[in-house]
Coordinates of N, CA, C and O in Angstrom, one line a residue:
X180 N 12.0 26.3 -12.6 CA 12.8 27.0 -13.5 C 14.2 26.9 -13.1 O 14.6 26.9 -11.9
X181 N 15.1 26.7 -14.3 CA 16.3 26.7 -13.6 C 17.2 27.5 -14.4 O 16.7 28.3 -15.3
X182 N 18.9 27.2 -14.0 CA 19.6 28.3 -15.0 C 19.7 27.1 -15.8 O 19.3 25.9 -15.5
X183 N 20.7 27.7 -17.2 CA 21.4 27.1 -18.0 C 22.7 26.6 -17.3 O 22.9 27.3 -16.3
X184 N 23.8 25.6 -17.5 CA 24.6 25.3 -17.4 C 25.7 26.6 -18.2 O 25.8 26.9 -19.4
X185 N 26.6 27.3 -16.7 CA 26.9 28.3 -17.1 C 26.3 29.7 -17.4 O 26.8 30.7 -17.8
X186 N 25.2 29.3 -16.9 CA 24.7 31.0 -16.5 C 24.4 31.4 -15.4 O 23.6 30.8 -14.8
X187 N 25.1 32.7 -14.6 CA 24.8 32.9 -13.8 C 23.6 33.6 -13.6 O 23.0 34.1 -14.5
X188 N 23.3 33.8 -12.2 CA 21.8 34.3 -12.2 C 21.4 35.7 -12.4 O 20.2 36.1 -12.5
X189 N 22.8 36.7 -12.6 CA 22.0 37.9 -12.6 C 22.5 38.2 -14.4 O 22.6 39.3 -14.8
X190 N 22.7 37.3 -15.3 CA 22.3 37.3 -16.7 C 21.2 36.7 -16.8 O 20.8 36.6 -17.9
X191 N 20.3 36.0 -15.6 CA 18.7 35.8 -16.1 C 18.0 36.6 -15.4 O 17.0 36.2 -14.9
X192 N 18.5 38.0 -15.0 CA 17.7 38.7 -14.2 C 18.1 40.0 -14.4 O 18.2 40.8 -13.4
X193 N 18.5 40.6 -16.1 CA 19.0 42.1 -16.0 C 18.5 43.2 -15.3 O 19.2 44.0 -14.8
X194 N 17.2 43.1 -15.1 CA 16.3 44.2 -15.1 C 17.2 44.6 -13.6 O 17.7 45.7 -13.2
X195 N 17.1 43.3 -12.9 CA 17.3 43.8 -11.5 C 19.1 44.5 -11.2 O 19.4 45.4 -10.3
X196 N 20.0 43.9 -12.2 CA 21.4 44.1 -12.4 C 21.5 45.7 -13.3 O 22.7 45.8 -13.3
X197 N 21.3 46.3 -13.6 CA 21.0 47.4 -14.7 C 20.7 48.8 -13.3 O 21.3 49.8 -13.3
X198 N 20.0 48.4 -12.6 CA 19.3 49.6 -12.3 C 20.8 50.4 -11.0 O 21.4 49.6 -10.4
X199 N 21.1 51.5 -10.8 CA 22.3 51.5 -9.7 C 21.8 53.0 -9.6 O 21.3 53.8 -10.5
X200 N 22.2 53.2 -8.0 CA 22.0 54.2 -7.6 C 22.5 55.6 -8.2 O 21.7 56.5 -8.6
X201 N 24.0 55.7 -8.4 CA 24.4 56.8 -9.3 C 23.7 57.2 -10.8 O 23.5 58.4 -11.0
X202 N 23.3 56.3 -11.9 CA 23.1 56.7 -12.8 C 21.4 56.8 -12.7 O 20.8 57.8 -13.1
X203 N 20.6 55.9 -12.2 CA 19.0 55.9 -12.4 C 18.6 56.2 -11.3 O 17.4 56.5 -11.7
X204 N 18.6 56.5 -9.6 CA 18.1 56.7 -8.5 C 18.8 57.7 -8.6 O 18.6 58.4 -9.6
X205 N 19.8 58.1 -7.7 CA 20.3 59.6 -7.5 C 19.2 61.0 -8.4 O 18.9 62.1 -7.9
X206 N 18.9 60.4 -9.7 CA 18.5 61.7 -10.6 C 17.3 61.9 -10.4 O 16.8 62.9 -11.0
X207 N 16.5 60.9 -9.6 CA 14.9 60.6 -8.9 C 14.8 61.8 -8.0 O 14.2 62.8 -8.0
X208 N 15.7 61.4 -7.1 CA 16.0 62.0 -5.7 C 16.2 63.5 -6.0 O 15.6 64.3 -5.3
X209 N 17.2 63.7 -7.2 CA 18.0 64.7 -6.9 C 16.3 66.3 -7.7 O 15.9 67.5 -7.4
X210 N 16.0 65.1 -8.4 CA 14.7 66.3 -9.3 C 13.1 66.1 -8.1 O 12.3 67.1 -8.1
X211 N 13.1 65.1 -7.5 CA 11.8 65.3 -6.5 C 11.6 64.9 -5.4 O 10.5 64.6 -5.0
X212 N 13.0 64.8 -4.3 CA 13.2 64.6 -3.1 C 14.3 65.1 -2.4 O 14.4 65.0 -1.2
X213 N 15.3 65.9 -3.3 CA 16.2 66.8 -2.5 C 15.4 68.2 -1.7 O 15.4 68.6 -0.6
X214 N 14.9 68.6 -2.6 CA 14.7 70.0 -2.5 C 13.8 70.1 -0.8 O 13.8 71.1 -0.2
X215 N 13.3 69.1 -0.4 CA 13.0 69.1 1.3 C 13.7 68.1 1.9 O 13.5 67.8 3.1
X216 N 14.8 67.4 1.0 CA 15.2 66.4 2.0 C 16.4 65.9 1.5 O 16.8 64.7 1.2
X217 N 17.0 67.3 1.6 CA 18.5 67.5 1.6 C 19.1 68.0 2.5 O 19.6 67.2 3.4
X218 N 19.1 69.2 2.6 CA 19.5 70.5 3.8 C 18.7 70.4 5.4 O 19.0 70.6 6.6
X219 N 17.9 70.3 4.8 CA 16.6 70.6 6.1 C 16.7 69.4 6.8 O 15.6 68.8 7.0
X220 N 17.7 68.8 7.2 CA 17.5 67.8 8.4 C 16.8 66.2 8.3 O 16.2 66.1 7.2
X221 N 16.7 65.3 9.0 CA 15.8 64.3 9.3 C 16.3 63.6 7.7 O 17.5 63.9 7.3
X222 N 15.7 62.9 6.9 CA 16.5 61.7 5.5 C 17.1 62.8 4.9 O 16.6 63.9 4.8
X223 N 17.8 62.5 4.7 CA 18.6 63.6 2.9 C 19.5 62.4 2.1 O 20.5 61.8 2.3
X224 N 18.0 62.6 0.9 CA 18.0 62.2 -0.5 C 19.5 61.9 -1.2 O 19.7 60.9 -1.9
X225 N 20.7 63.1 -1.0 CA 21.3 64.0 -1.8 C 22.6 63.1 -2.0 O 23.3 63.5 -3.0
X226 N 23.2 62.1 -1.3 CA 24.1 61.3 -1.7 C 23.6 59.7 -1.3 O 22.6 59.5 -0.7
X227 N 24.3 58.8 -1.7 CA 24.4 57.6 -1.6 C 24.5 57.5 0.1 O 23.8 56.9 0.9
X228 N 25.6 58.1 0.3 CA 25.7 57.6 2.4 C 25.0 58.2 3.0 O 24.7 57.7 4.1
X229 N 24.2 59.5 2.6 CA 23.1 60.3 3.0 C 21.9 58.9 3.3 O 21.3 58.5 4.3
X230 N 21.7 58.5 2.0 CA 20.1 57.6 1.7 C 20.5 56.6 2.7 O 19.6 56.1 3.3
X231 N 21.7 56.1 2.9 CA 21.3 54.5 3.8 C 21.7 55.1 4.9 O 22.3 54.2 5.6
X232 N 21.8 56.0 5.4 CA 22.4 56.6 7.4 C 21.7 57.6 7.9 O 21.7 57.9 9.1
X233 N 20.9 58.3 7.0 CA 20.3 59.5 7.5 C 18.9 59.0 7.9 O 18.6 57.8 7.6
X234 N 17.9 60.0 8.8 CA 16.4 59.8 9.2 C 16.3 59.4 10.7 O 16.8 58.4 11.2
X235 N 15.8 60.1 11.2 CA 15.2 59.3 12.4 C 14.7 57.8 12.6 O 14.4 57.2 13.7
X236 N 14.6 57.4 11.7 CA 13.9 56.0 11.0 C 15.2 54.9 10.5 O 15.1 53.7 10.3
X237 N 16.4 55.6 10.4 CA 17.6 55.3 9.9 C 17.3 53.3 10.4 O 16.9 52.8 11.4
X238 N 17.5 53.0 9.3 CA 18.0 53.4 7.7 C 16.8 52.5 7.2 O 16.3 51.4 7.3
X239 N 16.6 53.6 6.6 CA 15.2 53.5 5.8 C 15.4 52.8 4.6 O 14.3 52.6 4.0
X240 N 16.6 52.5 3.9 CA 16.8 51.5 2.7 C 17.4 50.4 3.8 O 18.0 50.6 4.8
X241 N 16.8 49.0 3.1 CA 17.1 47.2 3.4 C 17.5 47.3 2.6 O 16.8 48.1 1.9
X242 N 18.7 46.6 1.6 CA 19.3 46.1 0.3 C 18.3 44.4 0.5 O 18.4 43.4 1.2
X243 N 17.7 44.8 -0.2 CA 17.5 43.3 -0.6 C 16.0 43.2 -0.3 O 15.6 42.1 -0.7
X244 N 15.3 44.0 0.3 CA 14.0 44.1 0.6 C 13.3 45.6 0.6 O 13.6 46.6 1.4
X245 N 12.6 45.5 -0.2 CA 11.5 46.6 -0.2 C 10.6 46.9 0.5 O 10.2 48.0 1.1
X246 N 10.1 45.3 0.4 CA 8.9 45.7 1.8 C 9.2 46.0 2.7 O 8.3 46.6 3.2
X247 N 10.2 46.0 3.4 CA 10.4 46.7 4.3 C 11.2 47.4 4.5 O 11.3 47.6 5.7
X248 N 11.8 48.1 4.0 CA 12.5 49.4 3.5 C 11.1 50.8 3.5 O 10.2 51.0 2.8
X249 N 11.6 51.5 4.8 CA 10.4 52.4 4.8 C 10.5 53.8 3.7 O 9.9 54.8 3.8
X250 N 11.3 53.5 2.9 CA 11.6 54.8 2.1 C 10.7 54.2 1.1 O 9.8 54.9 0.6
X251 N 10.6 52.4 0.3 CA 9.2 52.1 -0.5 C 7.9 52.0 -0.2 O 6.9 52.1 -1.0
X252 N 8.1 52.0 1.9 CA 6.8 52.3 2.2 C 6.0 53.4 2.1 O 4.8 53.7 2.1
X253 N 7.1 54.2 2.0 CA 6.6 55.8 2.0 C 6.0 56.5 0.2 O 5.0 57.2 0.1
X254 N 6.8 56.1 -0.8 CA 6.9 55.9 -1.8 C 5.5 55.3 -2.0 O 4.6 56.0 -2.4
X255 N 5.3 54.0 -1.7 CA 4.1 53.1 -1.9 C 2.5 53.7 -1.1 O 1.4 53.4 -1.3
X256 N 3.0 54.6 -0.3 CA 1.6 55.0 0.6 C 1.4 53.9 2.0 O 0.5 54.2 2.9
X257 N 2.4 52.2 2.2 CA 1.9 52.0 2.8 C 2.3 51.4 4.3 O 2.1 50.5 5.1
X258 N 3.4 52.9 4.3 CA 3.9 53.1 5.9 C 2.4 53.0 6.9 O 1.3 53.0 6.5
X259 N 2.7 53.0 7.9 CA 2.3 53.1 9.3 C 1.9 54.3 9.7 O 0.7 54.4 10.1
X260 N 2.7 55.3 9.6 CA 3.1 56.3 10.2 C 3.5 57.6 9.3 O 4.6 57.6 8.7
X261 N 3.0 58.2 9.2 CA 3.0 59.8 8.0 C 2.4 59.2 6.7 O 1.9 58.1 6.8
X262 N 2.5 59.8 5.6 CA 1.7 60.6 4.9 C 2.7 60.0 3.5 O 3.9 60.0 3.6
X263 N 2.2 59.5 2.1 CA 2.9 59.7 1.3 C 4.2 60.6 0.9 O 4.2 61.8 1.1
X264 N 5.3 59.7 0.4 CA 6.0 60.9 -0.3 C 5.9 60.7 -2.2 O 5.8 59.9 -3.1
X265 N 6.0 61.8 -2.1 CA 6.7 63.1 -1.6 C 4.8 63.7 -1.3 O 3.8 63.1 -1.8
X266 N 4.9 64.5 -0.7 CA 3.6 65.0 -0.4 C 2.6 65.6 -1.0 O 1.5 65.9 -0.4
X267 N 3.1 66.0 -2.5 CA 2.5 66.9 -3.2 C 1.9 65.7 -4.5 O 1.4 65.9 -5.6
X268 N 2.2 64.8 -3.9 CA 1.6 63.7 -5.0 C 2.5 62.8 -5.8 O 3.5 63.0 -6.4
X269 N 1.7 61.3 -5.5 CA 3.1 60.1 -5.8 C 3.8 60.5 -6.8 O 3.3 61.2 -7.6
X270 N 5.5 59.9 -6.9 CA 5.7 59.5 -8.2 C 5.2 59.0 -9.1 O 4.2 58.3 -8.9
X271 N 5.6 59.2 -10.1 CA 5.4 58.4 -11.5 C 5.4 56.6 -10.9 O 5.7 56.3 -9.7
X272 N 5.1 55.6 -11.8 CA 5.2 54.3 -11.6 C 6.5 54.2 -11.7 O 7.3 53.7 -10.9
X273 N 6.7 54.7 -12.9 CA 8.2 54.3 -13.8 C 9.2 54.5 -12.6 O 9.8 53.5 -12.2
X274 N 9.4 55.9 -11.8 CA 10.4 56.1 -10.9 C 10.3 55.4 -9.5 O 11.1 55.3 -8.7
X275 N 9.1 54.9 -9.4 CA 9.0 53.7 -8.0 C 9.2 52.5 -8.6 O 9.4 51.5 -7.8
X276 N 9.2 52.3 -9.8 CA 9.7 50.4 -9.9 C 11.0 50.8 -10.4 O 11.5 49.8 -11.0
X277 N 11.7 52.0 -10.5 CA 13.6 52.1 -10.5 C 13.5 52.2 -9.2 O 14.0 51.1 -8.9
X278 N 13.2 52.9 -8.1 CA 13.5 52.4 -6.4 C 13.9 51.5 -6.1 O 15.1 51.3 -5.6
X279 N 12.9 50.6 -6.4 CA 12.1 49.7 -6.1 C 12.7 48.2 -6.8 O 12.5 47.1 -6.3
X280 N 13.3 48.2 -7.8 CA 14.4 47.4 -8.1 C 15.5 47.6 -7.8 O 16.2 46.5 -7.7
X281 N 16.3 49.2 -7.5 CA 17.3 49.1 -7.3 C 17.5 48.3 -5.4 O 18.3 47.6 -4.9
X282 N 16.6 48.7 -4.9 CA 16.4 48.2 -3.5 C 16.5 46.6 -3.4 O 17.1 45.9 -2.6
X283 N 15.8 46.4 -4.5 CA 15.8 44.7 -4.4 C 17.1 44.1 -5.1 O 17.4 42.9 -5.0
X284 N 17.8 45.0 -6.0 CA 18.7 44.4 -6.4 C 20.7 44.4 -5.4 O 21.9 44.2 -5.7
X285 N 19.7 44.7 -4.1 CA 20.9 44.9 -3.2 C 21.5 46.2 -2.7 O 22.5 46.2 -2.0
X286 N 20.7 47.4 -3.4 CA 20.7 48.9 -2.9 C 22.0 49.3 -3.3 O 22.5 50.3 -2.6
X287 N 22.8 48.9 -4.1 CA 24.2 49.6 -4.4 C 24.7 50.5 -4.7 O 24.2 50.9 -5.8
X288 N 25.5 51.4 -4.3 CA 25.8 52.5 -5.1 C 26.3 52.6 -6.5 O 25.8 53.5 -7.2
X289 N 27.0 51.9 -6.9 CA 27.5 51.9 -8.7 C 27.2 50.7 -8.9 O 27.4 50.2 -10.0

C-alpha cells in the first residue's frame, strides 16, 4: 500500500488524527475515572499532565503504543498486576477504542 503523490500520511489515517485528549478523552475520564482517580492520590485522570506523570506506575500512557501503556492494559483487563479498570465494570468498546487511538495516535493533548 502506498500514499498518493502528495498525500501525507495522516490524511490516509483520520481516524487516528481526529481523536485528542481535550475534546474525546478528557470527557471519558472526567464521567468514569475521576471520581477515584482524581483527589485520592496514586493516577489522577483529571488533567492532561495529571494522565502522563501521575501513578506509582508513572507514566502509564506511551504516545505511540498501547500495548504497552498500562493505563490500556488496565482498560483491556490485560495488566499483570490488579484488577480491571475501572472496577465496577469495563468500559464501553466505543470509549476504549477513543483511548486507545488516541494513545496510538501519539497521546496528545489538543
Amino acid at each position: 500500500r502506498g500514499l498518493v503523490p502528495g498525500q501525507d500520511e495522516s490524511a490516509a489515517t483520520p481516524s487516528a488524527v481526529a481523536v485528542t485528549f481535550t475534546a474525546d478523552v478528557l470527557p471519558i475520564f472526567k464521567s468514569k475515572c475521576v471520581a477515584c482517580h482524581g483527589n485520592m492520590g496514586g493516577w489522577d485522570g483529571s488533567s492532561y499532565q495529571a494522565v502522563m506523570t501521575t501513578g506509582s506506575n508513572a507514566p502509564v500512557v506511551i504516545p505511540g503504543d498501547s500495548q504497552g501503556s498500562l493505563l490500556a492494559q488496565k482498560l483491556l483487563g490485560t495488566q499483570s498486576r490488579g484488577g480491571i479498570m475501572p472496577p465496577s465494570g469495563k468500559l464501553s468498546d466505543a470509549d476504549i477504542q477513543v483511548i486507545l487511538a488516541w494513545i496510538e495516535s501519539g497521546a496528545q493533548e489538543k
